[in-house]
mmCIF file with all atom_site columns, C-alpha atoms in Angstrom:
data_model
loop_
_atom_site.group_PDB
_atom_site.id
_atom_site.type_symbol
_atom_site.label_atom_id
_atom_site.label_alt_id
_atom_site.label_comp_id
_atom_site.label_asym_id
_atom_site.label_entity_id
_atom_site.label_seq_id
_atom_site.pdbx_PDB_ins_code
_atom_site.Cartn_x
_atom_site.Cartn_y
_atom_site.Cartn_z
_atom_site.occupancy
_atom_site.B_iso_or_equiv
_atom_site.pdbx_formal_charge
_atom_site.auth_seq_id
_atom_site.auth_comp_id
_atom_site.auth_asym_id
_atom_site.auth_atom_id
_atom_site.pdbx_PDB_model_num
ATOM 1  C CA . UNK A 1 1  ? -84.955 -84.835  -132.568 1.00 87.00 ? 1  UNK A CA 1
ATOM 2  C CA . UNK A 1 2  ? -85.361 -88.579  -132.984 1.00 90.00 ? 2  UNK A CA 1
ATOM 3  C CA . UNK A 1 3  ? -83.244 -91.688  -132.936 1.00 91.00 ? 3  UNK A CA 1
ATOM 4  C CA . UNK A 1 4  ? -83.041 -93.598  -136.229 1.00 89.00 ? 4  UNK A CA 1
ATOM 5  C CA . UNK A 1 5  ? -85.721 -95.927  -134.795 1.00 90.00 ? 5  UNK A CA 1
ATOM 6  C CA . UNK A 1 6  ? -88.153 -92.991  -134.582 1.00 91.00 ? 6  UNK A CA 1
ATOM 7  C CA . UNK A 1 7  ? -88.140 -92.675  -130.793 1.00 92.00 ? 7  UNK A CA 1
ATOM 8  C CA . UNK A 1 8  ? -87.855 -89.148  -129.414 1.00 93.00 ? 8  UNK A CA 1
ATOM 9  C CA . UNK A 1 9  ? -84.509 -88.200  -127.872 1.00 95.00 ? 9  UNK A CA 1
ATOM 10 C CA . UNK A 1 10 ? -84.902 -87.101  -124.241 1.00 95.00 ? 10 UNK A CA 1
ATOM 11 C CA . UNK A 1 11 ? -82.506 -85.405  -121.853 1.00 96.00 ? 11 UNK A CA 1
ATOM 12 C CA . UNK A 1 12 ? -80.675 -87.975  -119.751 1.00 96.00 ? 12 UNK A CA 1
ATOM 13 C CA . UNK A 1 13 ? -81.317 -90.921  -122.089 1.00 96.00 ? 13 UNK A CA 1
ATOM 14 C CA . UNK A 1 14 ? -78.712 -93.644  -121.808 1.00 96.00 ? 14 UNK A CA 1
ATOM 15 C CA . UNK A 1 15 ? -77.417 -94.668  -125.216 1.00 95.00 ? 15 UNK A CA 1
ATOM 16 C CA . UNK A 1 16 ? -74.822 -96.905  -126.791 1.00 94.00 ? 16 UNK A CA 1
ATOM 17 C CA . UNK A 1 17 ? -72.565 -96.427  -129.792 1.00 93.00 ? 17 UNK A CA 1
ATOM 18 C CA . UNK A 1 18 ? -70.283 -99.237  -130.902 1.00 88.00 ? 18 UNK A CA 1
ATOM 19 C CA . UNK A 1 19 ? -68.357 -100.517 -127.881 1.00 87.00 ? 19 UNK A CA 1
ATOM 20 C CA . UNK A 1 20 ? -69.431 -97.591  -125.684 1.00 86.00 ? 20 UNK A CA 1
ATOM 21 C CA . UNK A 1 21 ? -72.698 -98.465  -123.933 1.00 86.00 ? 21 UNK A CA 1
ATOM 22 C CA . UNK A 1 22 ? -72.521 -95.664  -121.369 1.00 92.00 ? 22 UNK A CA 1
ATOM 23 C CA . UNK A 1 23 ? -73.496 -92.593  -123.401 1.00 94.00 ? 23 UNK A CA 1
ATOM 24 C CA . UNK A 1 24 ? -75.844 -89.952  -122.047 1.00 96.00 ? 24 UNK A CA 1
ATOM 25 C CA . UNK A 1 25 ? -77.862 -87.217  -123.742 1.00 97.00 ? 25 UNK A CA 1
ATOM 26 C CA . UNK A 1 26 ? -76.551 -84.087  -121.996 1.00 97.00 ? 26 UNK A CA 1
ATOM 27 C CA . UNK A 1 27 ? -78.528 -81.415  -123.814 1.00 96.00 ? 27 UNK A CA 1
ATOM 28 C CA . UNK A 1 28 ? -81.127 -80.887  -126.522 1.00 96.00 ? 28 UNK A CA 1
ATOM 29 C CA . UNK A 1 29 ? -80.875 -77.500  -128.190 1.00 95.00 ? 29 UNK A CA 1
ATOM 30 C CA . UNK A 1 30 ? -84.195 -77.724  -130.056 1.00 93.00 ? 30 UNK A CA 1
ATOM 31 C CA . UNK A 1 31 ? -86.214 -78.037  -126.823 1.00 94.00 ? 31 UNK A CA 1
ATOM 32 C CA . UNK A 1 32 ? -83.950 -75.865  -124.649 1.00 94.00 ? 32 UNK A CA 1
ATOM 33 C CA . UNK A 1 33 ? -83.077 -78.697  -122.250 1.00 95.00 ? 33 UNK A CA 1
ATOM 34 C CA . UNK A 1 34 ? -79.566 -78.603  -120.789 1.00 95.00 ? 34 UNK A CA 1
ATOM 35 C CA . UNK A 1 35 ? -77.938 -80.766  -118.130 1.00 94.00 ? 35 UNK A CA 1
ATOM 36 C CA . UNK A 1 36 ? -76.430 -78.999  -115.111 1.00 93.00 ? 36 UNK A CA 1
ATOM 37 C CA . UNK A 1 37 ? -72.872 -79.471  -116.376 1.00 95.00 ? 37 UNK A CA 1
ATOM 38 C CA . UNK A 1 38 ? -73.741 -78.111  -119.846 1.00 96.00 ? 38 UNK A CA 1
ATOM 39 C CA . UNK A 1 39 ? -75.177 -74.575  -119.538 1.00 95.00 ? 39 UNK A CA 1
ATOM 40 C CA . UNK A 1 40 ? -76.944 -73.124  -122.548 1.00 94.00 ? 40 UNK A CA 1
ATOM 41 C CA . UNK A 1 41 ? -74.675 -70.066  -122.488 1.00 93.00 ? 41 UNK A CA 1
ATOM 42 C CA . UNK A 1 42 ? -71.687 -72.237  -123.429 1.00 94.00 ? 42 UNK A CA 1
ATOM 43 C CA . UNK A 1 43 ? -73.401 -74.207  -126.198 1.00 93.00 ? 43 UNK A CA 1
ATOM 44 C CA . UNK A 1 44 ? -75.961 -71.916  -127.900 1.00 85.00 ? 44 UNK A CA 1
ATOM 45 C CA . UNK A 1 45 ? -73.541 -71.364  -130.798 1.00 93.00 ? 45 UNK A CA 1
ATOM 46 C CA . UNK A 1 46 ? -74.494 -74.833  -132.106 1.00 94.00 ? 46 UNK A CA 1
ATOM 47 C CA . UNK A 1 47 ? -78.023 -73.564  -132.958 1.00 92.00 ? 47 UNK A CA 1
ATOM 48 C CA . UNK A 1 48 ? -79.773 -76.974  -133.200 1.00 94.00 ? 48 UNK A CA 1
ATOM 49 C CA . UNK A 1 49 ? -79.462 -80.645  -132.414 1.00 95.00 ? 49 UNK A CA 1
ATOM 50 C CA . UNK A 1 50 ? -78.472 -82.816  -129.494 1.00 96.00 ? 50 UNK A CA 1
ATOM 51 C CA . UNK A 1 51 ? -75.211 -83.529  -127.652 1.00 96.00 ? 51 UNK A CA 1
ATOM 52 C CA . UNK A 1 52 ? -74.343 -86.978  -126.364 1.00 96.00 ? 52 UNK A CA 1
ATOM 53 C CA . UNK A 1 53 ? -71.428 -87.627  -123.996 1.00 97.00 ? 53 UNK A CA 1
ATOM 54 C CA . UNK A 1 54 ? -69.693 -90.974  -124.405 1.00 96.00 ? 54 UNK A CA 1
ATOM 55 C CA . UNK A 1 55 ? -66.935 -92.045  -121.995 1.00 95.00 ? 55 UNK A CA 1
ATOM 56 C CA . UNK A 1 56 ? -64.880 -93.546  -124.840 1.00 92.00 ? 56 UNK A CA 1
ATOM 57 C CA . UNK A 1 57 ? -65.708 -91.182  -127.719 1.00 93.00 ? 57 UNK A CA 1
ATOM 58 C CA . UNK A 1 58 ? -66.295 -87.931  -125.820 1.00 95.00 ? 58 UNK A CA 1
ATOM 59 C CA . UNK A 1 59 ? -68.938 -85.388  -126.839 1.00 96.00 ? 59 UNK A CA 1
ATOM 60 C CA . UNK A 1 60 ? -70.709 -85.957  -130.155 1.00 95.00 ? 60 UNK A CA 1
ATOM 61 C CA . UNK A 1 61 ? -73.103 -83.372  -131.591 1.00 96.00 ? 61 UNK A CA 1
ATOM 62 C CA . UNK A 1 62 ? -75.904 -84.445  -133.920 1.00 94.00 ? 62 UNK A CA 1
ATOM 63 C CA . UNK A 1 63 ? -77.802 -81.755  -135.852 1.00 91.00 ? 63 UNK A CA 1
ATOM 64 C CA . UNK A 1 64 ? -80.439 -84.028  -137.367 1.00 84.00 ? 64 UNK A CA 1
ATOM 65 C CA . UNK A 1 65 ? -81.698 -87.550  -136.690 1.00 74.00 ? 65 UNK A CA 1
ATOM 66 C CA . UNK A 1 66 ? -79.232 -89.396  -134.509 1.00 81.00 ? 66 UNK A CA 1
ATOM 67 C CA . UNK A 1 67 ? -77.253 -91.881  -136.616 1.00 87.00 ? 67 UNK A CA 1
ATOM 68 C CA . UNK A 1 68 ? -78.412 -95.514  -136.833 1.00 88.00 ? 68 UNK A CA 1
ATOM 69 C CA . UNK A 1 69 ? -75.434 -96.746  -134.784 1.00 89.00 ? 69 UNK A CA 1
ATOM 70 C CA . UNK A 1 70 ? -76.695 -94.932  -131.670 1.00 93.00 ? 70 UNK A CA 1
ATOM 71 C CA . UNK A 1 71 ? -79.018 -97.203  -129.699 1.00 92.00 ? 71 UNK A CA 1
ATOM 72 C CA . UNK A 1 72 ? -81.367 -96.158  -126.909 1.00 94.00 ? 72 UNK A CA 1
ATOM 73 C CA . UNK A 1 73 ? -80.547 -98.272  -123.852 1.00 94.00 ? 73 UNK A CA 1
ATOM 74 C CA . UNK A 1 74 ? -82.762 -96.631  -121.248 1.00 94.00 ? 74 UNK A CA 1
ATOM 75 C CA . UNK A 1 75 ? -84.713 -93.543  -120.333 1.00 94.00 ? 75 UNK A CA 1
ATOM 76 C CA . UNK A 1 76 ? -83.711 -91.165  -117.567 1.00 82.00 ? 76 UNK A CA 1
ATOM 77 C CA . UNK A 1 77 ? -85.867 -91.302  -114.471 1.00 74.00 ? 77 UNK A CA 1
ATOM 78 C CA . UNK A 1 78 ? -88.444 -88.502  -114.410 1.00 59.00 ? 78 UNK A CA 1
ATOM 79 C CA . UNK A 1 79 ? -88.562 -86.695  -111.065 1.00 48.00 ? 79 UNK A CA 1
ATOM 80 C CA . UNK A 1 80 ? -91.806 -87.405  -109.241 1.00 42.00 ? 80 UNK A CA 1
ATOM 81 C CA . UNK A 1 81 ? -92.839 -90.217  -111.567 1.00 41.00 ? 81 UNK A CA 1
ATOM 82 C CA . UNK A 1 82 ? -92.878 -93.816  -110.445 1.00 40.00 ? 82 UNK A CA 1
ATOM 83 C CA . UNK A 1 83 ? -93.592 -96.798  -112.678 1.00 38.00 ? 83 UNK A CA 1
#
């Protein structure tokens, strides 16, 4: 799953959509990555795609490339990795 810019979507990415700049990728079905608050058992019915939680808009599910309006703001910190 990629953003419209071609960058790969990663669990925990911070993203913006419109006025909401505090979105977070909470799970990626295609790679089997799920945040602690979003267990696979509750979401496997979606089959594919990515879920992003926005404080203003709520949960938005994307099955294909994430729409152009969604902008990557920052990557989640990777445990054990220091830049």
